[in-house]
Short mmCIF file of C-alpha atoms and ligand atoms in Angstrom, two decimals:
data_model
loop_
_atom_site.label_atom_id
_atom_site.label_comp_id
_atom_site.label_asym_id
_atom_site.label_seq_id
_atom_site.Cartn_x
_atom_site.Cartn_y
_atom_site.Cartn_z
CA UNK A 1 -20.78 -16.93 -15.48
CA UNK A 2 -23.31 -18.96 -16.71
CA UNK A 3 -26.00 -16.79 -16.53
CA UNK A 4 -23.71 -13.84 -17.97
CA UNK A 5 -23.16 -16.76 -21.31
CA UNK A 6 -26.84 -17.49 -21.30
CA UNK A 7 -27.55 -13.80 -21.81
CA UNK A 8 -25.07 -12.92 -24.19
CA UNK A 9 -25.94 -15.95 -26.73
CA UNK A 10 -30.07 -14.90 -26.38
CA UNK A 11 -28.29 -11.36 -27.35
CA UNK A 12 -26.67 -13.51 -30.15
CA UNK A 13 -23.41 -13.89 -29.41
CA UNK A 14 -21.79 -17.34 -30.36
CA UNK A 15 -21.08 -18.28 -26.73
CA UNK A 16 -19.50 -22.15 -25.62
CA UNK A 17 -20.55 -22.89 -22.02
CA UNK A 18 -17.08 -24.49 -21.27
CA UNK A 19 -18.51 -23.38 -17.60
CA UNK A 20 -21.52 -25.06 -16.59
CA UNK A 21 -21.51 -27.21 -13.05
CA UNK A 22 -24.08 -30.40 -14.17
CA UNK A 23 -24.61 -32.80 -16.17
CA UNK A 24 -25.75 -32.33 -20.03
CA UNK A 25 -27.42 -35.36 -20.17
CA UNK A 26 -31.13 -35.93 -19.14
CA UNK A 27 -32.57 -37.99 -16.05
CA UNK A 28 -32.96 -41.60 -16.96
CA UNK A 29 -36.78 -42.29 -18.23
CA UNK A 30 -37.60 -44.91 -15.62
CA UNK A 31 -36.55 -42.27 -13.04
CA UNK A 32 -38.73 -39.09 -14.38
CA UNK A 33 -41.41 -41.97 -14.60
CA UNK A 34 -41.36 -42.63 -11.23
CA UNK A 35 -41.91 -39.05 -10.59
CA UNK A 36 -44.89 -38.79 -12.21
CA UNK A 37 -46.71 -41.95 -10.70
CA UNK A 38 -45.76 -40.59 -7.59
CA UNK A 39 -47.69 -37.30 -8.39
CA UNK A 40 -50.36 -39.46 -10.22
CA UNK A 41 -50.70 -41.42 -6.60
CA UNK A 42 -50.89 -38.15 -4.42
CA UNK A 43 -47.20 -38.83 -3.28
CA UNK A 44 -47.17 -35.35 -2.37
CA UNK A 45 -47.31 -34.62 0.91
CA UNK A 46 -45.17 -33.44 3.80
CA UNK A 47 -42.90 -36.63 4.05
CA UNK A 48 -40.97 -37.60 7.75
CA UNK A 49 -38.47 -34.76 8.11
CA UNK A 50 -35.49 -36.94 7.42
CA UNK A 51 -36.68 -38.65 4.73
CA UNK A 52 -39.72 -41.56 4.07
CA UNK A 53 -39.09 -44.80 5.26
CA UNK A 54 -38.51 -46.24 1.72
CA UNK A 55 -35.55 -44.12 0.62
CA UNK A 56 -34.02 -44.47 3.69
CA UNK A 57 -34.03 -48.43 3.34
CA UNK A 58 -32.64 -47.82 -0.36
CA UNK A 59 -29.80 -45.45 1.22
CA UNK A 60 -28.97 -48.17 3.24
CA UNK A 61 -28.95 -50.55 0.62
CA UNK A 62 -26.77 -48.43 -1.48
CA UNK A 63 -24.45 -47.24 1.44
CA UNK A 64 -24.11 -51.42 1.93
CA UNK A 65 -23.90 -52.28 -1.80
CA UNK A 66 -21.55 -49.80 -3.20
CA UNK A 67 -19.76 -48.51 -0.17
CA UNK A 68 -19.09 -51.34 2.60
CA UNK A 69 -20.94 -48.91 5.08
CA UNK A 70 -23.31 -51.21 7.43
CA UNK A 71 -25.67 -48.40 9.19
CA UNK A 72 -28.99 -48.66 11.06
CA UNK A 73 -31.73 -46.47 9.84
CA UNK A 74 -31.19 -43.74 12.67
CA UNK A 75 -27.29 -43.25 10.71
CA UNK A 76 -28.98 -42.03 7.79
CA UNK A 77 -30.71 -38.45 6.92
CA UNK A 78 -32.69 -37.45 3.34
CA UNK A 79 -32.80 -33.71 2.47
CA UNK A 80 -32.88 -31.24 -0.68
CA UNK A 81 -29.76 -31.68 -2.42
CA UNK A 82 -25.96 -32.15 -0.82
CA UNK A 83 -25.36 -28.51 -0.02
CA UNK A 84 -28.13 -28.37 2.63
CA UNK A 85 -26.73 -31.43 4.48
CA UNK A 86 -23.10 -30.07 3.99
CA UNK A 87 -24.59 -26.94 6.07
CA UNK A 88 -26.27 -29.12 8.67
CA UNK A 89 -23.68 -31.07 8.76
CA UNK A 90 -21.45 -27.84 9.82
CA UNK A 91 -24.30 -26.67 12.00
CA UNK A 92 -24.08 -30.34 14.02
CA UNK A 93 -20.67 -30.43 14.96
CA UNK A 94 -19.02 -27.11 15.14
CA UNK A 95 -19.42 -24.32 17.60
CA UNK A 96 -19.09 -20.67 16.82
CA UNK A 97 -15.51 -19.50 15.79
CA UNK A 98 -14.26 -23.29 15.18
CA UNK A 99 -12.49 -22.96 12.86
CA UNK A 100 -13.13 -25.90 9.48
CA UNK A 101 -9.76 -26.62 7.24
CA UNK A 102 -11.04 -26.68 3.38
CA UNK A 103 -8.16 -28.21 1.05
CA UNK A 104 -7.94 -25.56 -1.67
CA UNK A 105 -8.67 -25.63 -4.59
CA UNK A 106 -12.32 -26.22 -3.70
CA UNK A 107 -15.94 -26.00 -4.41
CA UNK A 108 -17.20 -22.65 -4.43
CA UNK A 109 -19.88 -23.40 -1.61
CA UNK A 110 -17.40 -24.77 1.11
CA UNK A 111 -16.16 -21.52 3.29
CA UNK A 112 -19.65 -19.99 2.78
CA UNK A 113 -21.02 -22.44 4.65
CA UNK A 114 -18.51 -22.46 7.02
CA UNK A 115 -18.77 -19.05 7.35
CA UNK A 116 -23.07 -19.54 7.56
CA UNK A 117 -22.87 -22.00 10.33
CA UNK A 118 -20.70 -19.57 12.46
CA UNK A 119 -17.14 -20.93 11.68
CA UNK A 120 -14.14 -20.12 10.26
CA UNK A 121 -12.66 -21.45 6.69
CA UNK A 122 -9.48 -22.21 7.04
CA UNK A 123 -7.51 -23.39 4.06
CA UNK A 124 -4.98 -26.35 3.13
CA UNK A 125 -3.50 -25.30 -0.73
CA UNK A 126 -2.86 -28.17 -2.50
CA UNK A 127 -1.16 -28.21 -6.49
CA UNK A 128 -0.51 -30.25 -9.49
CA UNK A 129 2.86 -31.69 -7.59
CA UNK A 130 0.65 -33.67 -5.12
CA UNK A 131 -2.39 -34.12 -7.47
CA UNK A 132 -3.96 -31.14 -6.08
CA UNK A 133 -4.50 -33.60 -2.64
CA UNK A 134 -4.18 -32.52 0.66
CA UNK A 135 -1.23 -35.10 2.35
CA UNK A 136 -0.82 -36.50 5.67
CA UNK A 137 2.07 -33.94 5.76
CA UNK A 138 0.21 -30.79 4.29
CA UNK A 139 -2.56 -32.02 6.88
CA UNK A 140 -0.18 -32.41 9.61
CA UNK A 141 1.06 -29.23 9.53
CA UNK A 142 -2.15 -26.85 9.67
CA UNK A 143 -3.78 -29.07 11.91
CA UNK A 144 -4.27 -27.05 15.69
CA UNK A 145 -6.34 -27.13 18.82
CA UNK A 146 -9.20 -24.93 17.07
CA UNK A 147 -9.94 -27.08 14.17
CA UNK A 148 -12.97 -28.78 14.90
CA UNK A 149 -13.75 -30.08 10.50
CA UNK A 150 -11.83 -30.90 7.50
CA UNK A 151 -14.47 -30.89 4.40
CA UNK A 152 -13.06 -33.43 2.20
CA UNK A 153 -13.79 -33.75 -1.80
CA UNK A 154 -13.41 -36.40 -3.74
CA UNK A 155 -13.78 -36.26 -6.82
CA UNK A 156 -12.82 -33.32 -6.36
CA UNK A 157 -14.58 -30.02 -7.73
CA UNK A 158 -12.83 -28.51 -9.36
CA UNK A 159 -9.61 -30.45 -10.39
CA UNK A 160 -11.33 -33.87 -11.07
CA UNK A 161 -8.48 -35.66 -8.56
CA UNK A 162 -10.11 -38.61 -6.90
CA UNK A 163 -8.57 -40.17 -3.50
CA UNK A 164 -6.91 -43.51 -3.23
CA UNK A 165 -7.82 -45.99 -0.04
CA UNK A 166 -4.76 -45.85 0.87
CA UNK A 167 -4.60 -42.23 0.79
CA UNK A 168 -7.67 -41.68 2.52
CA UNK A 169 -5.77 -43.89 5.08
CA UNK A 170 -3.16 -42.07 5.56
CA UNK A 171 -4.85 -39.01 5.92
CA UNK A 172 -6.37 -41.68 8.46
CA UNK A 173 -3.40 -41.88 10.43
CA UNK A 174 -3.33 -37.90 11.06
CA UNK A 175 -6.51 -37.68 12.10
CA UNK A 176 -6.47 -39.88 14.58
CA UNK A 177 -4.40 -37.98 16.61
CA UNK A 178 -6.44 -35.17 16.50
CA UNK A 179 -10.15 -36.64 18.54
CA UNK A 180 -12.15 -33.30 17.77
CA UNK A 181 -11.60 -32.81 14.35
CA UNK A 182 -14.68 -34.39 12.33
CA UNK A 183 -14.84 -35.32 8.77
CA UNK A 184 -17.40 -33.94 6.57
CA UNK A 185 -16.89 -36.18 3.27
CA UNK A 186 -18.31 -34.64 0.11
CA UNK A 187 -18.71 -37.83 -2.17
CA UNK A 188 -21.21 -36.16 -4.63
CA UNK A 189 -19.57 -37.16 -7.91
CA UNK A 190 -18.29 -40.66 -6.43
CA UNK A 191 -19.92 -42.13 -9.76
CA UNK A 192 -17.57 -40.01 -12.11
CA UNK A 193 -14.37 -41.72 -12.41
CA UNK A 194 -12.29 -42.67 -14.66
CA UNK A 195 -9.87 -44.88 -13.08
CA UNK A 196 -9.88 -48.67 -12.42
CA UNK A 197 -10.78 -48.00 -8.76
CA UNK A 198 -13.88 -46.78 -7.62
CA UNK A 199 -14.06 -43.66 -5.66
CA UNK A 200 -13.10 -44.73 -1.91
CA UNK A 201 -15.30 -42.92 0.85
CA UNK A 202 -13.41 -42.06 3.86
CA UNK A 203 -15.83 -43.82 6.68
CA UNK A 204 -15.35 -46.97 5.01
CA UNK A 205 -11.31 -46.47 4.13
CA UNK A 206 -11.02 -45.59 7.71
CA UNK A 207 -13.50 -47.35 10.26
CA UNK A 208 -11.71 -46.65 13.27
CA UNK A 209 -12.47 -42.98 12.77
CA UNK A 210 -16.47 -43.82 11.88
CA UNK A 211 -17.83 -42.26 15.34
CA UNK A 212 -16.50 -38.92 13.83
CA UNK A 213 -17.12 -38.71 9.79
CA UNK A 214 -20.26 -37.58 7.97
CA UNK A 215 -20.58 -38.68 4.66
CA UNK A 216 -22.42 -36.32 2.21
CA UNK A 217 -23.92 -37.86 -1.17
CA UNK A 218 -26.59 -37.15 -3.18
CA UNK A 219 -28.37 -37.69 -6.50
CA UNK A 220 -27.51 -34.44 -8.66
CA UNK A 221 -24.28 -35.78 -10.87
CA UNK A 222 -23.99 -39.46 -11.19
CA UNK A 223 -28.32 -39.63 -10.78
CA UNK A 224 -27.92 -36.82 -13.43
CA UNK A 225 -30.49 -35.43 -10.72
CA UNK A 226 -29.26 -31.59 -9.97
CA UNK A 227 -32.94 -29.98 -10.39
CA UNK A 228 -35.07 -32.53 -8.21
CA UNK A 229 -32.61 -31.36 -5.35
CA UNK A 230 -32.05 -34.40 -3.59
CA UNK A 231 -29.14 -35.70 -1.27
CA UNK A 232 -28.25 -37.68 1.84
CA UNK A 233 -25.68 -38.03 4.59
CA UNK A 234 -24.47 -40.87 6.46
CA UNK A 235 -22.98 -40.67 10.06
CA UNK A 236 -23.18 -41.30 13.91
CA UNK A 237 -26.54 -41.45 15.50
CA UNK A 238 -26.03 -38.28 17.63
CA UNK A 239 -24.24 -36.22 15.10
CA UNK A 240 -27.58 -36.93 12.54
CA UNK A 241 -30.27 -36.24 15.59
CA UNK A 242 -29.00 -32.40 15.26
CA UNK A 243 -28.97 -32.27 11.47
CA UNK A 244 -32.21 -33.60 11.31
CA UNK A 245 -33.29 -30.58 14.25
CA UNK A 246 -31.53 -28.30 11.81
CA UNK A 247 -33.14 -29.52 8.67
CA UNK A 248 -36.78 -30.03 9.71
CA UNK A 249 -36.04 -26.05 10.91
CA UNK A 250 -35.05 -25.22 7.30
CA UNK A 251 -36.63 -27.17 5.07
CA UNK A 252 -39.48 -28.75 6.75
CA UNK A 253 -39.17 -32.05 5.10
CA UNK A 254 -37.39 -33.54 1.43
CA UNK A 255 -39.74 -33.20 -1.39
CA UNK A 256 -41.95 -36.13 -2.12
CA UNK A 257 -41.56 -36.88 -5.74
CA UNK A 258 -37.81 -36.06 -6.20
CA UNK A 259 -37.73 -39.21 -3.07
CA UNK A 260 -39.88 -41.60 -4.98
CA UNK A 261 -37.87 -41.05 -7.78
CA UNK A 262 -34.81 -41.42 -5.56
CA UNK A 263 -36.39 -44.69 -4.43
CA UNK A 264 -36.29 -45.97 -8.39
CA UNK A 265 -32.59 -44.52 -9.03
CA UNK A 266 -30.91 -46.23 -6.36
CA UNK A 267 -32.68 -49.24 -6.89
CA UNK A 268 -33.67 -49.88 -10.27
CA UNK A 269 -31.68 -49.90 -13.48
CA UNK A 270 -27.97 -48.49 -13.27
CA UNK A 271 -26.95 -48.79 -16.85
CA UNK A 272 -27.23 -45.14 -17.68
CA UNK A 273 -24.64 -44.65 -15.37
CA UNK A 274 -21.92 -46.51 -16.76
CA UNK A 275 -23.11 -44.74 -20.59
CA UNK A 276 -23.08 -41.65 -19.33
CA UNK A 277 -19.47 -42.15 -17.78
CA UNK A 278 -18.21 -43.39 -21.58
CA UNK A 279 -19.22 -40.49 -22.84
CA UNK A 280 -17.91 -38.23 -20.11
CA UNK A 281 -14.58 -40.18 -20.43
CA UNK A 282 -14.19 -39.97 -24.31
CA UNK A 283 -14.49 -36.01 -23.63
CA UNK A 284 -12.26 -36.00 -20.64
CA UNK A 285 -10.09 -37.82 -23.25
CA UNK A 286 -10.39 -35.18 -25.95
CA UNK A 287 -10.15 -31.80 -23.53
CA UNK A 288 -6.77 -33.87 -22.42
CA UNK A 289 -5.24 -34.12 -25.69
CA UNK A 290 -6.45 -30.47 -26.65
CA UNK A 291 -5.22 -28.59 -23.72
CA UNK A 292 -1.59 -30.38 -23.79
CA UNK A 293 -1.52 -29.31 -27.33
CA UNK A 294 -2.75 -25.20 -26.33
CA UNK A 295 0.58 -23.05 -25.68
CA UNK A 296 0.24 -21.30 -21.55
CA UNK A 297 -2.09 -24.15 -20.59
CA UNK A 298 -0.49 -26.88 -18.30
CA UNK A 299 -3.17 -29.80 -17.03
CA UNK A 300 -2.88 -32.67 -14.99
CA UNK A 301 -5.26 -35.30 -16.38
CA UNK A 302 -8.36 -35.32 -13.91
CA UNK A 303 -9.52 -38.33 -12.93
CA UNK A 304 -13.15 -37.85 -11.81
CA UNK A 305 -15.98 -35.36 -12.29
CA UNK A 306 -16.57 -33.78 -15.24
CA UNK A 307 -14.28 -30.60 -14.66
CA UNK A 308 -10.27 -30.23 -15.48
CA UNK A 309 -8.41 -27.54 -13.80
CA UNK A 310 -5.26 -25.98 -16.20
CA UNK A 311 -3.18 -23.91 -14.85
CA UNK A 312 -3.06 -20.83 -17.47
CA UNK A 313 -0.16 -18.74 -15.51
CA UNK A 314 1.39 -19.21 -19.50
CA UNK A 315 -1.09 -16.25 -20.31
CA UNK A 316 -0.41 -14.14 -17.40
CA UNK A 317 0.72 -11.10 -17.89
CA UNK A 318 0.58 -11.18 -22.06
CA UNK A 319 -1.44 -9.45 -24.01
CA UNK A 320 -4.75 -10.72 -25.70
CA UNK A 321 -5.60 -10.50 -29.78
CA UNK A 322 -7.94 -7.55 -28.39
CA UNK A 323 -5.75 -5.64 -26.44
CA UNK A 324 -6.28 -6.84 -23.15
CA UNK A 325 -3.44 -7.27 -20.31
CA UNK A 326 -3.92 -10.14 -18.64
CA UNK A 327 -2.90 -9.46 -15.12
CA UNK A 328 -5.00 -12.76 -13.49
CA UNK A 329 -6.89 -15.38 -13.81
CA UNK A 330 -9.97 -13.69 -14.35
CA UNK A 331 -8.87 -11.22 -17.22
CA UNK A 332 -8.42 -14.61 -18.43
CA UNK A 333 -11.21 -15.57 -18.40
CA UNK A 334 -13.01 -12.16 -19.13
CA UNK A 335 -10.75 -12.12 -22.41
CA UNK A 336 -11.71 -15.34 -23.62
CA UNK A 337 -15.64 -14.94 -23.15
CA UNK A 338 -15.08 -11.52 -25.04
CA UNK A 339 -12.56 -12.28 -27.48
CA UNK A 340 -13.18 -16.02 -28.17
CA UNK A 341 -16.48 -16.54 -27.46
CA UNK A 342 -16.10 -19.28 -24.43
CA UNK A 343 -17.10 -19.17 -21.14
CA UNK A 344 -14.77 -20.90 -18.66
CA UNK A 345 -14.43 -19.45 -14.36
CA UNK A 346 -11.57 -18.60 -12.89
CA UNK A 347 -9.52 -20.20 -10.93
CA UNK A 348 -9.91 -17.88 -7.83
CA UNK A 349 -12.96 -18.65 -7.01
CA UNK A 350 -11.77 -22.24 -6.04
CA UNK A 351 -9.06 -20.62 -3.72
CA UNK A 352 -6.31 -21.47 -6.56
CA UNK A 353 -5.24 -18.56 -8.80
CA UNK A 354 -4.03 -18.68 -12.30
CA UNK A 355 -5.81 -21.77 -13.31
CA UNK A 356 -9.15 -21.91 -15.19
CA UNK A 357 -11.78 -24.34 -14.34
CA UNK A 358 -13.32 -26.38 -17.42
CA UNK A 359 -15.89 -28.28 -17.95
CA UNK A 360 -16.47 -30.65 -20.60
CA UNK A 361 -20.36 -31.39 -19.48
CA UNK A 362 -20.74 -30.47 -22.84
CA UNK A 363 -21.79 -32.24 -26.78
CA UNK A 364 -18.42 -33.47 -27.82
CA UNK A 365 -18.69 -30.94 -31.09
CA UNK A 366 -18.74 -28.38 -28.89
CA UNK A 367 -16.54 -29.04 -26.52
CA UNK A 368 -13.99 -29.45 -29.22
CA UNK A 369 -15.08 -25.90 -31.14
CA UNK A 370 -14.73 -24.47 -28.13
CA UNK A 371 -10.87 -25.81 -27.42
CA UNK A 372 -9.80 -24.47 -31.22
CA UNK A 373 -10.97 -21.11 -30.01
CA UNK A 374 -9.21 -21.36 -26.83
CA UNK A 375 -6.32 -22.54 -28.74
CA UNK A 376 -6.57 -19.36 -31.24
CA UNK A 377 -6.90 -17.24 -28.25
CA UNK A 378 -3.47 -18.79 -27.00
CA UNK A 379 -1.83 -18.52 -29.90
CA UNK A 380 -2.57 -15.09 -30.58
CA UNK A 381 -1.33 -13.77 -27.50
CA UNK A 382 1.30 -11.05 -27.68
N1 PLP B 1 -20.70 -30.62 -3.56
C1 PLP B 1 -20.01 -30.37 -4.68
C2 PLP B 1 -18.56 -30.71 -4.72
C3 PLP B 1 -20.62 -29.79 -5.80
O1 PLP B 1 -19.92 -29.54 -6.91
C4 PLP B 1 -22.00 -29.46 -5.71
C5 PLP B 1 -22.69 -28.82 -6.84
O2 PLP B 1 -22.12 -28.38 -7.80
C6 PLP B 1 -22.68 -29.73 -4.52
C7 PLP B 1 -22.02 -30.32 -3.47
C8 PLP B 1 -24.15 -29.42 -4.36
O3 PLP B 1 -24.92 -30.55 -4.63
P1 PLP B 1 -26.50 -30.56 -4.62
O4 PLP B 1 -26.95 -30.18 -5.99
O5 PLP B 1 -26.87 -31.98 -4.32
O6 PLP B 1 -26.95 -29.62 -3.58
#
């Protein structure tokens, strides 16, 4: 979708990315600097295949600092970006036909990786009348003797719903009943919330289940990091000895600079973060008060991330201003993009039809242009 907007607006069309999956704003200066002394230095060689020593010890730091984790340097892996370790993660602890349960809606990636590392996606459908989380019940119930993962998001891409302790806990209290079922913990926008609370990662909510969780972070959201292609992931010792086999197979080792500049983001100056979250917030804030205002649209407020996920079943079925039956989701989506000029996805691609994913990683003007066409759109629906 976004490189179907991107085309039509250099064809001139007047398109709003209400669509794209990063950050608008720009890497912090003393981070890009870092970058380029570590060029200027010859940083930029083939680095240990899990990462050099000195991001490791800053991981560690971090992982200590922010999330109560208290690992030894073997616990910890470096590689390009979170989806990589996601799939090595996979690759480590399932065997062919195991089958991984994916809470729906969910990032795009998840069953394709499944699917990559030889297993099978299985889903758990969440909606607005839990806070599109999985419960202990929902959990309970789909849990069986071939699950061998649960891939767990939060915040969550692409509903913005961000886990409570306590509710990591009680999904806790399932899992412990179930001693092959590992925990693949996708914490990628922990940075982006909105609440009081910070984001709560499961190996820390739940200790006792430690020996059986990898934790997945990384610097592309909250870093505002998503084209140096760095992440990490946090786990047992054993568990991490085969992702770092699989990830010295596929990517030989992390790229130098993006680590040196990793070094300087985790620990040097962290005030960007909290100004980029104000701004995200007063646009999460507007979006809110828009789409409660726009006639088919029904939101819950998100509380994380930089997406909100409507549900837009209100248009199904109805006609556009152009003619066009809206059957689904995507004619949705197809009819705004043609008809109003924005460009939003589908809600079926996250594995939870008739809902339209949003995101307001976009200049506030826009963002609200962009609603008051999606309003006109609703309005004008026959
Ligand atoms: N996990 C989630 C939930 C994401 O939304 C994304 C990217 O959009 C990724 C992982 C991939 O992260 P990275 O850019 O670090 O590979």
């Amino acid at each position: 979708m976004n490189e179907r907007a991107a085309r039509l607006r250099k064809e001139g069309r007047d398109i709003i990315p209400l669509s794209l999956g990063e950050p608008d704003f720009h890497t912090a200066e003393n981070i890009k600097a870092a970058g380029r002394t570590a060029i200027e230095n010859n940083f930029t060689k083939y680095t240990a295949s899990d990462g050099c020593a000195e991001l490791k010890v800053a991981i560690l730091d971090k992982l200590r600092r922010e999330n109560g984790l208290n690992l030894a340097v073997d616990e910890v892996v470096v590689g390009n970006g979170a989806k990589i370790l996601i799939l090595a993660a996979l690759f480590s602890v399932i065997d062919s036909r195991d089958e991984v349960l994916i809470p729906s809606p969910y990032w795009v990636s998840y069953p394709d990786l499944v699917d990559l590392a030889g297993g099978v996606p299985t889903f758990a459908p969440t909606t607005e009348a839990t806070g599109f989380k999985v419960t202990a019940e929902i959990l309970e119930s789909l849990l069986n003797k071939n699950t061998k993962a649960l891939i767990l998001n939060s915040p969550n891409n692409p509903t913005g719903a961000v886990y409570t302790r306590e509710e990591l806990r009680l999904l806790g209290s399932v899992l412990k009943n179930w001693s092959d079922v590992w925990i693949v913990t996708d914490d990628l926008y922990e940075h982006l919330v909105y609440s009081k609370h910070k984001a709560a990662t499961f190996a820390e909510a739940v200790p006792e289940l430690s020996n059986r969780t990898i934790t997945i972070n990384g610097f592309s959201k909250g870093y505002v990091m998503t084209g140096w292609r760095l992440g990490f992931a946090a786990g047992p010792k054993d568990a991490l000895k085969t992702m770092r086999g699989f990830l010295s197979q596929m990517h030989g080792s992390p790229n130098s600079i993006a680590q040196a500049a990793g070094v300087v983001a985790l620990n040097g100056d962290q005030s960007f973060i909290e100004r980029n979250l104000a701004t995200l917030r007063a646009r999460r804030d507007i979006f809110v008060q828009r789409a409660r205002e726009i006639p088919g649209l029904t939101l819950i407020e998100p509380d994380g991330t930089f997406y909100a996920f409507p549900g837009c079943a209100g248009m199904i079925n109805r006609r556009s201003c152009g003619g066009r039956l809206l059957a689904t989701d995507n004619d949705v989506v197809e009819a705004l993009l043609e008809e109003a000029g924005v460009a939003a996805l589908p809600g079926c691609v996250f594995g939870t039809s008739a809902h339209l994913r949003i995101s307001y990683a976009i200049d506030t003007a826009l963002l609200i242009e962009g609603m008051n066409r999606v309003a006109g759109f609703a309005g004008a629906l026959r």
